[in-house]
Each structure stands twice: as C-alpha cells, then as structure tokens.
mmCIF file of N, CA and C in Angstrom:
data_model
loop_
_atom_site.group_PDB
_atom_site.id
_atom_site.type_symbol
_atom_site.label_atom_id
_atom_site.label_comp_id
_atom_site.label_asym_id
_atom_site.label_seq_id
_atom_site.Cartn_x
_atom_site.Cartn_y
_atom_site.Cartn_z
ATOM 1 N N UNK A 165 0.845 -1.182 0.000
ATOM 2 C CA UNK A 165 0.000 0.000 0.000
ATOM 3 C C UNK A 165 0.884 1.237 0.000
ATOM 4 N N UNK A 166 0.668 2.037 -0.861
ATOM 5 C CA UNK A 166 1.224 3.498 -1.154
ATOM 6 C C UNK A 166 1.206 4.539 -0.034
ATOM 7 N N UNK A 167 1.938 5.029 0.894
ATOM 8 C CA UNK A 167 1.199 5.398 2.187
ATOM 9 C C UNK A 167 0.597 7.134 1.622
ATOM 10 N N UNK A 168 0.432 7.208 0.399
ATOM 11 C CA UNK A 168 -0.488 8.814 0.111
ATOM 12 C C UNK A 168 -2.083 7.974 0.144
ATOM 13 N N UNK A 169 -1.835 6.566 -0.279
ATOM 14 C CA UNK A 169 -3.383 5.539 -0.402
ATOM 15 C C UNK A 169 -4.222 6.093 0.753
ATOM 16 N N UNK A 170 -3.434 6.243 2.018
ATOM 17 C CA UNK A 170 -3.983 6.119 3.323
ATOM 18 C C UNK A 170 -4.563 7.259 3.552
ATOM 19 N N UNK A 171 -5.939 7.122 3.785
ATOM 20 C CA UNK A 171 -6.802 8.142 4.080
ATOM 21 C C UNK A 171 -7.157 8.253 5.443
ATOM 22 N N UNK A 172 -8.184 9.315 5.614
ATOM 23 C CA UNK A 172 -8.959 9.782 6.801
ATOM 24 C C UNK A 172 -9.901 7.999 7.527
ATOM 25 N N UNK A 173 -10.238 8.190 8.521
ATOM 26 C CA UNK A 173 -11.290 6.595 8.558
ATOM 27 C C UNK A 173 -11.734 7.551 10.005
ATOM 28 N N UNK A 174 -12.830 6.967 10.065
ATOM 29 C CA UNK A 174 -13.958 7.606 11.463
ATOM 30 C C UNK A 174 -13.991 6.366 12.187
ATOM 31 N N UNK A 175 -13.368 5.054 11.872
ATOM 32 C CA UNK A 175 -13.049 4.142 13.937
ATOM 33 C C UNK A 175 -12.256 4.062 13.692
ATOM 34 N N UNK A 176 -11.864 2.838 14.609
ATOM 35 C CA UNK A 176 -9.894 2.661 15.162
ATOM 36 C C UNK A 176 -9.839 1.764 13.899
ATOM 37 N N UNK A 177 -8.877 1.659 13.486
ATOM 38 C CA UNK A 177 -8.393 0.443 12.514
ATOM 39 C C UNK A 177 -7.358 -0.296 12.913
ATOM 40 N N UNK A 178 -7.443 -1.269 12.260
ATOM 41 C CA UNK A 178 -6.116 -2.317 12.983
ATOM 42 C C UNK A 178 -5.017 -1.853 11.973
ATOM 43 N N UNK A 179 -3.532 -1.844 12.460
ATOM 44 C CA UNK A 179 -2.814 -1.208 11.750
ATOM 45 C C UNK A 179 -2.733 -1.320 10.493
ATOM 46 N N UNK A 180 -2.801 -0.523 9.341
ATOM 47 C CA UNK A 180 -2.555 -1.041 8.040
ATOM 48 C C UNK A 180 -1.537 -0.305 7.916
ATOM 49 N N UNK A 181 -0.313 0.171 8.338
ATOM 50 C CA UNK A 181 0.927 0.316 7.928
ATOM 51 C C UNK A 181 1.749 0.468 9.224
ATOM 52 N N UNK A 182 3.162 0.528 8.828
ATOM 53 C CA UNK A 182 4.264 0.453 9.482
ATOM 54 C C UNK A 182 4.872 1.973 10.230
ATOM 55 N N UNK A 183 5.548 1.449 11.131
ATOM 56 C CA UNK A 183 6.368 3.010 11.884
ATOM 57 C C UNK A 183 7.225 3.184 10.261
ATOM 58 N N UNK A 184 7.662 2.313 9.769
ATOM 59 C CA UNK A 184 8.451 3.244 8.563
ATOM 60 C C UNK A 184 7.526 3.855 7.768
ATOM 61 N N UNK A 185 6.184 2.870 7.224
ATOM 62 C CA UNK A 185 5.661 3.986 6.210
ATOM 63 C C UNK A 185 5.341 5.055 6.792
ATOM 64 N N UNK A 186 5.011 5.656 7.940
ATOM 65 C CA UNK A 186 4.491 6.719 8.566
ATOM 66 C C UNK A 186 5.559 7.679 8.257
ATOM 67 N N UNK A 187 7.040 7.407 7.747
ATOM 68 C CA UNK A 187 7.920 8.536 7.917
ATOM 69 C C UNK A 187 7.372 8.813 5.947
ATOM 70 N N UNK A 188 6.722 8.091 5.798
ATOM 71 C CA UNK A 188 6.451 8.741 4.206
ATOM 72 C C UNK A 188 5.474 9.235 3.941
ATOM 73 N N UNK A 189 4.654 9.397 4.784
ATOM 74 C CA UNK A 189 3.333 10.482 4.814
ATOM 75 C C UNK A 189 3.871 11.401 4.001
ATOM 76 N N UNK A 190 2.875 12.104 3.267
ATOM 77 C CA UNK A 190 3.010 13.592 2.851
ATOM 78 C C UNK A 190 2.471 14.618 3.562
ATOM 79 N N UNK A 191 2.344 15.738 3.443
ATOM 80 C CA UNK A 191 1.251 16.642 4.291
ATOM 81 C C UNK A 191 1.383 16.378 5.556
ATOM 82 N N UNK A 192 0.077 17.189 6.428
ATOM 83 C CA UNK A 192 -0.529 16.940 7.343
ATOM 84 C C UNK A 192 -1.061 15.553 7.684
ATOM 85 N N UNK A 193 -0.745 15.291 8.859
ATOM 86 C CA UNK A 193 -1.766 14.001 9.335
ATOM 87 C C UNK A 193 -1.525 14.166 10.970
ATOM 88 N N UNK A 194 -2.868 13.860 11.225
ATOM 89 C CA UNK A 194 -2.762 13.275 12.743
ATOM 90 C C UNK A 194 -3.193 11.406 12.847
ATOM 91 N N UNK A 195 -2.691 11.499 13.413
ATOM 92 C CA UNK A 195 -2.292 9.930 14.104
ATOM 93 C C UNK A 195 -3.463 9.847 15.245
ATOM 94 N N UNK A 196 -4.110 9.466 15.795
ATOM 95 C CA UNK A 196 -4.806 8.917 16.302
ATOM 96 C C UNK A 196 -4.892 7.778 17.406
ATOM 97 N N UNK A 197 -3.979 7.398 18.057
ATOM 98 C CA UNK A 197 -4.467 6.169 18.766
ATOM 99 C C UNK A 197 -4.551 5.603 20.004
ATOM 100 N N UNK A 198 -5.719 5.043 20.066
ATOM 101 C CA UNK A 198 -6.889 4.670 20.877
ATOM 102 C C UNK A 198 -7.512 3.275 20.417
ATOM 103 N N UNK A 199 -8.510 3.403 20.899
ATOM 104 C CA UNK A 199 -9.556 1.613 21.540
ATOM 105 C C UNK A 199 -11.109 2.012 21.207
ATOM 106 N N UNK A 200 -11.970 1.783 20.636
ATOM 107 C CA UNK A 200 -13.791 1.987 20.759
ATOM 108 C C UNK A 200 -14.017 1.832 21.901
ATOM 109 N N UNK A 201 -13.781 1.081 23.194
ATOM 110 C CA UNK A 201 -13.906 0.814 24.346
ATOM 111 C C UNK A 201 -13.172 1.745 25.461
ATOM 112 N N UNK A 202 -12.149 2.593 25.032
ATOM 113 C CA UNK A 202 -11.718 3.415 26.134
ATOM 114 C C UNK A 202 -12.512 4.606 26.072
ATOM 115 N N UNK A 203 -12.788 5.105 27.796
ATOM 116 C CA UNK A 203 -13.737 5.721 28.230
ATOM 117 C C UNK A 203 -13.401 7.578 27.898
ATOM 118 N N UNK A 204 -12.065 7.199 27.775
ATOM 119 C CA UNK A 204 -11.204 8.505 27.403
ATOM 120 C C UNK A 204 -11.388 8.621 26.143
ATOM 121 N N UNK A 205 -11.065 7.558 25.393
ATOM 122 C CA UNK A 205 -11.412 7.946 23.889
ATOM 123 C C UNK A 205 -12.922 8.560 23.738
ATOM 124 N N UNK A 206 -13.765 7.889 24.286
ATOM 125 C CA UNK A 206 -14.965 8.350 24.091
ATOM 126 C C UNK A 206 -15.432 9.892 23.913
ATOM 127 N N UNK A 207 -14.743 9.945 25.643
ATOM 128 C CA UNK A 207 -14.800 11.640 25.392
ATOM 129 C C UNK A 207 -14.664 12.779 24.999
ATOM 130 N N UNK A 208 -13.116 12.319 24.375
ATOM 131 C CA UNK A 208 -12.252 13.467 23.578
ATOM 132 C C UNK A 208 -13.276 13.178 22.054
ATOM 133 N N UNK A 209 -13.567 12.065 21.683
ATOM 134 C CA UNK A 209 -14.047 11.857 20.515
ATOM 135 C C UNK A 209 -15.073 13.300 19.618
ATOM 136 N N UNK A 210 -15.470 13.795 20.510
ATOM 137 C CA UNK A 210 -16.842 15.132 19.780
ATOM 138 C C UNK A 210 -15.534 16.488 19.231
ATOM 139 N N UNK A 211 -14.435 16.501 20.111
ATOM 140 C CA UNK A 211 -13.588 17.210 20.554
ATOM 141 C C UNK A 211 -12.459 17.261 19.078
ATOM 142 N N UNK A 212 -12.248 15.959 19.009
ATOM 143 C CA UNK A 212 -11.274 15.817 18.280
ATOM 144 C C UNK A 212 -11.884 15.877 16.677
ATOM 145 N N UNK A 213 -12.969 15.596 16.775
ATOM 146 C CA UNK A 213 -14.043 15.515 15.617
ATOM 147 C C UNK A 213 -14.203 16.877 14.935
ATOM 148 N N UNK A 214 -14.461 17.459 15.764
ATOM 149 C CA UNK A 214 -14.745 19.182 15.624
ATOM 150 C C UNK A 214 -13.718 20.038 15.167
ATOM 151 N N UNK A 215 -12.428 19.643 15.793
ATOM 152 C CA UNK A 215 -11.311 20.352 15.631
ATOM 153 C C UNK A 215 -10.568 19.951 14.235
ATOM 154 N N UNK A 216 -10.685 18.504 14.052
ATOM 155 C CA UNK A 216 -10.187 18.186 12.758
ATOM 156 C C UNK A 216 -11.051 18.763 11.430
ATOM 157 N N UNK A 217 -12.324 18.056 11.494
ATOM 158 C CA UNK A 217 -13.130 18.911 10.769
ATOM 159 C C UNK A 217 -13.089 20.331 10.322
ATOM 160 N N UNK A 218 -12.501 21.451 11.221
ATOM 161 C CA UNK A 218 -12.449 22.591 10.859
ATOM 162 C C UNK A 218 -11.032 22.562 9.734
ATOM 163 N N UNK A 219 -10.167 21.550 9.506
ATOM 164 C CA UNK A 219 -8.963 21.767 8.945
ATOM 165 C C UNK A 219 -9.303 20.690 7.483
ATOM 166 N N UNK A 220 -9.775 21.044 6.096
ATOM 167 C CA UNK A 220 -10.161 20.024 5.544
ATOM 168 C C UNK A 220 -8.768 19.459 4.661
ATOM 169 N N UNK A 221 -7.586 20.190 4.542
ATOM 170 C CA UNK A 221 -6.366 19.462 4.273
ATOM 171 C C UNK A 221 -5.610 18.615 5.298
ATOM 172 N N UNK A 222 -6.280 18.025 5.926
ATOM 173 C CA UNK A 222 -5.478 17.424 7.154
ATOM 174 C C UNK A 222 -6.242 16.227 7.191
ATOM 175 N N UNK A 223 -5.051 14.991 7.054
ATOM 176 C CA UNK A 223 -6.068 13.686 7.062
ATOM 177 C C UNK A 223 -5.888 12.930 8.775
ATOM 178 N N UNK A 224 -6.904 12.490 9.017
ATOM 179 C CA UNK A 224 -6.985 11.962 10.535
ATOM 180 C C UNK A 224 -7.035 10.283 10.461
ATOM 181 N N UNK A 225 -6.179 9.642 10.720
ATOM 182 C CA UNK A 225 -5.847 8.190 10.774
ATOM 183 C C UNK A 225 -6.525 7.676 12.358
ATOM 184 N N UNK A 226 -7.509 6.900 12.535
ATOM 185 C CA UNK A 226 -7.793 6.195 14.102
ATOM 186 C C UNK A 226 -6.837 4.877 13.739
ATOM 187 N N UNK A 227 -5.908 4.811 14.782
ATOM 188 C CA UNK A 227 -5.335 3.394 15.170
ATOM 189 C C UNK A 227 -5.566 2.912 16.580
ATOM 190 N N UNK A 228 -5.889 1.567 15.998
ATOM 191 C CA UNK A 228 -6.723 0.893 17.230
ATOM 192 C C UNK A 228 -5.184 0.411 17.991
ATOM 193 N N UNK A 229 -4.570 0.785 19.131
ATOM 194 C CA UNK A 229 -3.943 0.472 19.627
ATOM 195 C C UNK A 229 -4.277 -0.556 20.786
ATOM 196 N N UNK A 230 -3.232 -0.736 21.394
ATOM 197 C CA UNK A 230 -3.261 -2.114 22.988
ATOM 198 C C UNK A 230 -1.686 -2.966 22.638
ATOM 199 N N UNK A 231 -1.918 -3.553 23.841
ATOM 200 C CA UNK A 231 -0.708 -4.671 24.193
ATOM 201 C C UNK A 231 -0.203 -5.208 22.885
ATOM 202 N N UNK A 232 1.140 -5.044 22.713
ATOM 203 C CA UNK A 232 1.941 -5.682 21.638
ATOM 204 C C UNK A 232 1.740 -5.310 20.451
ATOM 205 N N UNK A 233 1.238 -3.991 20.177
ATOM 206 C CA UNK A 233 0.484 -3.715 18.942
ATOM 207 C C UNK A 233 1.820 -2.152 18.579
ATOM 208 N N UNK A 234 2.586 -3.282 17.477
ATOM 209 C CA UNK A 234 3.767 -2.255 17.460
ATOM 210 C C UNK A 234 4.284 -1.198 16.786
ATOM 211 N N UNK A 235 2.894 -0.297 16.298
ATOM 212 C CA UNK A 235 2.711 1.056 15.966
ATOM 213 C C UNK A 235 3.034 2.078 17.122
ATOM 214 N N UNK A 236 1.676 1.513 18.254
ATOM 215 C CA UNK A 236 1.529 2.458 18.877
ATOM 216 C C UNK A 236 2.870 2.407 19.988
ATOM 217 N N UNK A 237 3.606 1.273 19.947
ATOM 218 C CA UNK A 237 5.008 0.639 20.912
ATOM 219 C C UNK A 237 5.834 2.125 20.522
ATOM 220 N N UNK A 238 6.362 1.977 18.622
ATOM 221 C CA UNK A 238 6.883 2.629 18.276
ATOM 222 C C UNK A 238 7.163 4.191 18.804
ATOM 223 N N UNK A 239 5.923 4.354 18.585
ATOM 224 C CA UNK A 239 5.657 5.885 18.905
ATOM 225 C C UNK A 239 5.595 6.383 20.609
ATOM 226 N N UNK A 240 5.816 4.983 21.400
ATOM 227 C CA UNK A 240 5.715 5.153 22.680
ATOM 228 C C UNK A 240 4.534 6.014 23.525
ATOM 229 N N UNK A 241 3.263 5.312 22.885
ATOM 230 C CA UNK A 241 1.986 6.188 23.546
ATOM 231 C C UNK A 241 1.898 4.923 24.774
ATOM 232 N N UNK A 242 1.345 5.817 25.696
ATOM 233 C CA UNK A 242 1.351 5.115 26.981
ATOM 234 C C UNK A 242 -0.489 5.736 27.362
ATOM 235 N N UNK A 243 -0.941 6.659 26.986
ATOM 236 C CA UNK A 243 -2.052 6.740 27.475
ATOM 237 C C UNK A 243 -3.534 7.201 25.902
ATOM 238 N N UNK A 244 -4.663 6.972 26.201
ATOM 239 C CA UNK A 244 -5.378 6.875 24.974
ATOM 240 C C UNK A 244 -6.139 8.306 25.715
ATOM 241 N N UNK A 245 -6.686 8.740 24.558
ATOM 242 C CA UNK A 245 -6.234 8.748 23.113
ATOM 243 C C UNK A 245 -4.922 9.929 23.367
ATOM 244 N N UNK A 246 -3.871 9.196 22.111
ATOM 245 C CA UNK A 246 -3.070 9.981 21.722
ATOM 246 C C UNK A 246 -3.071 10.408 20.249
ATOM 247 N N UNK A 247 -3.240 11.797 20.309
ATOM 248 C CA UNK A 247 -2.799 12.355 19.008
ATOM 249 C C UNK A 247 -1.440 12.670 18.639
ATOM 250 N N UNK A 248 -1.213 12.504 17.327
ATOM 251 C CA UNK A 248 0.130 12.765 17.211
ATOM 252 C C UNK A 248 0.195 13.258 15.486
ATOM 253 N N UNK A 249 0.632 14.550 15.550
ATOM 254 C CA UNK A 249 0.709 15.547 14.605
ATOM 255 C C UNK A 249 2.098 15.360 13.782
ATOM 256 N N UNK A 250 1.783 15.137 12.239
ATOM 257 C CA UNK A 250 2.919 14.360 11.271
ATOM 258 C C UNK A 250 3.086 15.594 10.374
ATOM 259 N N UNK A 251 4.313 16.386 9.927
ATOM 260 C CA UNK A 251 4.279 16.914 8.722
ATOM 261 C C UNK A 251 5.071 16.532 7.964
ATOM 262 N N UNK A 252 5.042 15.380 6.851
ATOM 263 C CA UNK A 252 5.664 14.967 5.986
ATOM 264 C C UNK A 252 6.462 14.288 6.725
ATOM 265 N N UNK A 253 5.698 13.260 7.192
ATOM 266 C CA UNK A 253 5.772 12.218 7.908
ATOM 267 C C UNK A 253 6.877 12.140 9.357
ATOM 268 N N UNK A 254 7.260 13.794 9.708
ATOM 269 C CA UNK A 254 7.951 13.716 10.903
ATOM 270 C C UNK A 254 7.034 14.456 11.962
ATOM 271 N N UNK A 255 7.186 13.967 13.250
ATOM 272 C CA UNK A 255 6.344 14.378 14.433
ATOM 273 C C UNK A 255 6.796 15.266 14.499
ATOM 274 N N UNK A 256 5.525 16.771 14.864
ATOM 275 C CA UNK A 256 5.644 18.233 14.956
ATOM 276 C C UNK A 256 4.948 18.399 16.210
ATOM 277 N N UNK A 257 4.087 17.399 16.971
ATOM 278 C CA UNK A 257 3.630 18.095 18.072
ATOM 279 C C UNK A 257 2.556 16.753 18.525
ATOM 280 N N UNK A 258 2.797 16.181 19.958
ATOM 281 C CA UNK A 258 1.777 15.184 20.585
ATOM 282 C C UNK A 258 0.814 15.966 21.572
ATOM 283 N N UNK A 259 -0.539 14.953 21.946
ATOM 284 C CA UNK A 259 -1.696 15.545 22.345
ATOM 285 C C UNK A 259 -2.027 14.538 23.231
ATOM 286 N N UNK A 260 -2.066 14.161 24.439
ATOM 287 C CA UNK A 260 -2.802 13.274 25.241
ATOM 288 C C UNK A 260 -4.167 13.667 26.041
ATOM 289 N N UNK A 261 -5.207 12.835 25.676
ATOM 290 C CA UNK A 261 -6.067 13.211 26.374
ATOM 291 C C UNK A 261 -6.847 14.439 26.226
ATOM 292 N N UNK A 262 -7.013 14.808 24.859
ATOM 293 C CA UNK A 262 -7.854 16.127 25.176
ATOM 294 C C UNK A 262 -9.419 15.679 25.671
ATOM 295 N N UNK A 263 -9.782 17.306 26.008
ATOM 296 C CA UNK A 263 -10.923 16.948 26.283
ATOM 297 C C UNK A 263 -12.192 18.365 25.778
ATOM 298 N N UNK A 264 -11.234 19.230 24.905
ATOM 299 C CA UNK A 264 -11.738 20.258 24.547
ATOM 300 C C UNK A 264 -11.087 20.887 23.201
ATOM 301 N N UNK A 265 -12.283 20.858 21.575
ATOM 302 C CA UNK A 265 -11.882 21.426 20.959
ATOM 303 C C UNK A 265 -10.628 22.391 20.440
ATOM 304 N N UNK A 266 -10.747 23.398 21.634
ATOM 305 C CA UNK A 266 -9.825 24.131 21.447
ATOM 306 C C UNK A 266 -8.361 24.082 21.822
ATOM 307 N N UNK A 267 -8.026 22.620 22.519
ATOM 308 C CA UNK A 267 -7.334 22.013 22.816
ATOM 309 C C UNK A 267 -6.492 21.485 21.789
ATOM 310 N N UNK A 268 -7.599 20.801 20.918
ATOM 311 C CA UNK A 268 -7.180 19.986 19.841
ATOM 312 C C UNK A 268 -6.746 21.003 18.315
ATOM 313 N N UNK A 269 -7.195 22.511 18.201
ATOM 314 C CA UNK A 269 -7.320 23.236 17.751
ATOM 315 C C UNK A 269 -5.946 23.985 17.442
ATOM 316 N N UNK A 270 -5.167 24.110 18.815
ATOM 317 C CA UNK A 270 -4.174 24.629 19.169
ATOM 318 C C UNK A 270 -3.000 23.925 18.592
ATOM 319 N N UNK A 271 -2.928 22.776 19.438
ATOM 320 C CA UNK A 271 -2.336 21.417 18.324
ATOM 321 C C UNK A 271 -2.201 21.184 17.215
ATOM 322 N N UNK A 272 -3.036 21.212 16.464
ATOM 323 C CA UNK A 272 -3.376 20.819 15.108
ATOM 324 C C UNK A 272 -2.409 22.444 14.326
ATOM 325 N N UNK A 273 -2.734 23.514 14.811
ATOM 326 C CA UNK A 273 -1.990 25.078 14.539
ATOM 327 C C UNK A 273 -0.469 24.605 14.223
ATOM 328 N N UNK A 274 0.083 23.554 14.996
ATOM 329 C CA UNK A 274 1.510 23.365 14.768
ATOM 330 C C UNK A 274 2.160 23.223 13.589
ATOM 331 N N UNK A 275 1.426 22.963 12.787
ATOM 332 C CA UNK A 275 1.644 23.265 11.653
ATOM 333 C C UNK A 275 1.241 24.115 10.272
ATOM 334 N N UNK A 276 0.867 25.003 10.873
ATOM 335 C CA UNK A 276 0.414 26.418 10.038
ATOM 336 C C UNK A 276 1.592 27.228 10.191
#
C-alpha cells in the first residue's frame, strides 16, 4: 500500500501500515491512537471531531492500539487517546487526552 493511499477513517483500525511507512506520509496528518472501548477515547471523541473537521487538508488516521500492537510501541503512547501531529511524515507536536476542541485546535496550529 502506497502510504499517500492512506486516508482519513472515522473508527480505530487495525494497523494497516508500518512506523516506517508513517515517515512517508506527505502533508498533514494526525495519528490517532486509541480503543472503541476506552472511556477517554470516548470523550475526547466530539472534541477531536470538531477540531479536525475545521482543517479540511489534514487527514486523521484512528489506530486501534493495545498490548503488543507495534505502531503504537513505536511511537511510545502510553495513554489513549493519543494524538500525534505528522508533517511529511515527521512528528511536529503530541496531544494526550484532550478533552476540549480548542485544545485539539491549538495542536493541530503546529503546523500552520
């Protein structure tokens, strides 16, 4: 898979690519990852929705992370949801736990 293939998706997905293809992103992307079942994800979910939405060149990847699952190892997320802000496929700025738009808003700015 071509990693420009990789689009936006609205749940978690099980990984469809690698910590290397991620360094070949183009553009903007946030990273995403979290569980349908975490209570945290839940919440930030309206939050993170809203804030991405306002940016329509920016693609939003959900990765379904957990135990042994060696995306999210890579990137060393320890708590859900983590966002994690890519420009041309290098990290510009991480997000744990929001819980407010303008949170996620601010973040996402890191690369303007």
């Amino acid at each position: 898979m071509k990693t420009d293939d990789i689009g936006s998706n609205s749940d978690y997905a099980e990984e469809a690519f690698t910590f290397e293809q991620t360094g070949e992103l183009s553009g903007d992307v946030v990273l995403e990852f979290g569980a349908p079942w975490c209570g945290h994800c839940q919440a930030a979910s309206s939050a993170i929705k809203e804030a991405v939405t306002e940016h329509s060149g920016l693609r939003h990847i959900k990765i379904y992370d957990g135990k042994g699952k060696p995306l999210g190892r890579a990137f060393k997320v320890k708590l859900w949801p983590t966002l994690i802000l890519l420009h041309n496929g290098n990290e510009v700025a991480r997000l744990v736990r929001p819980l407010r738009s303008d949170e996620v808003c601010e973040f996402i700015s890191k690369v303007d």
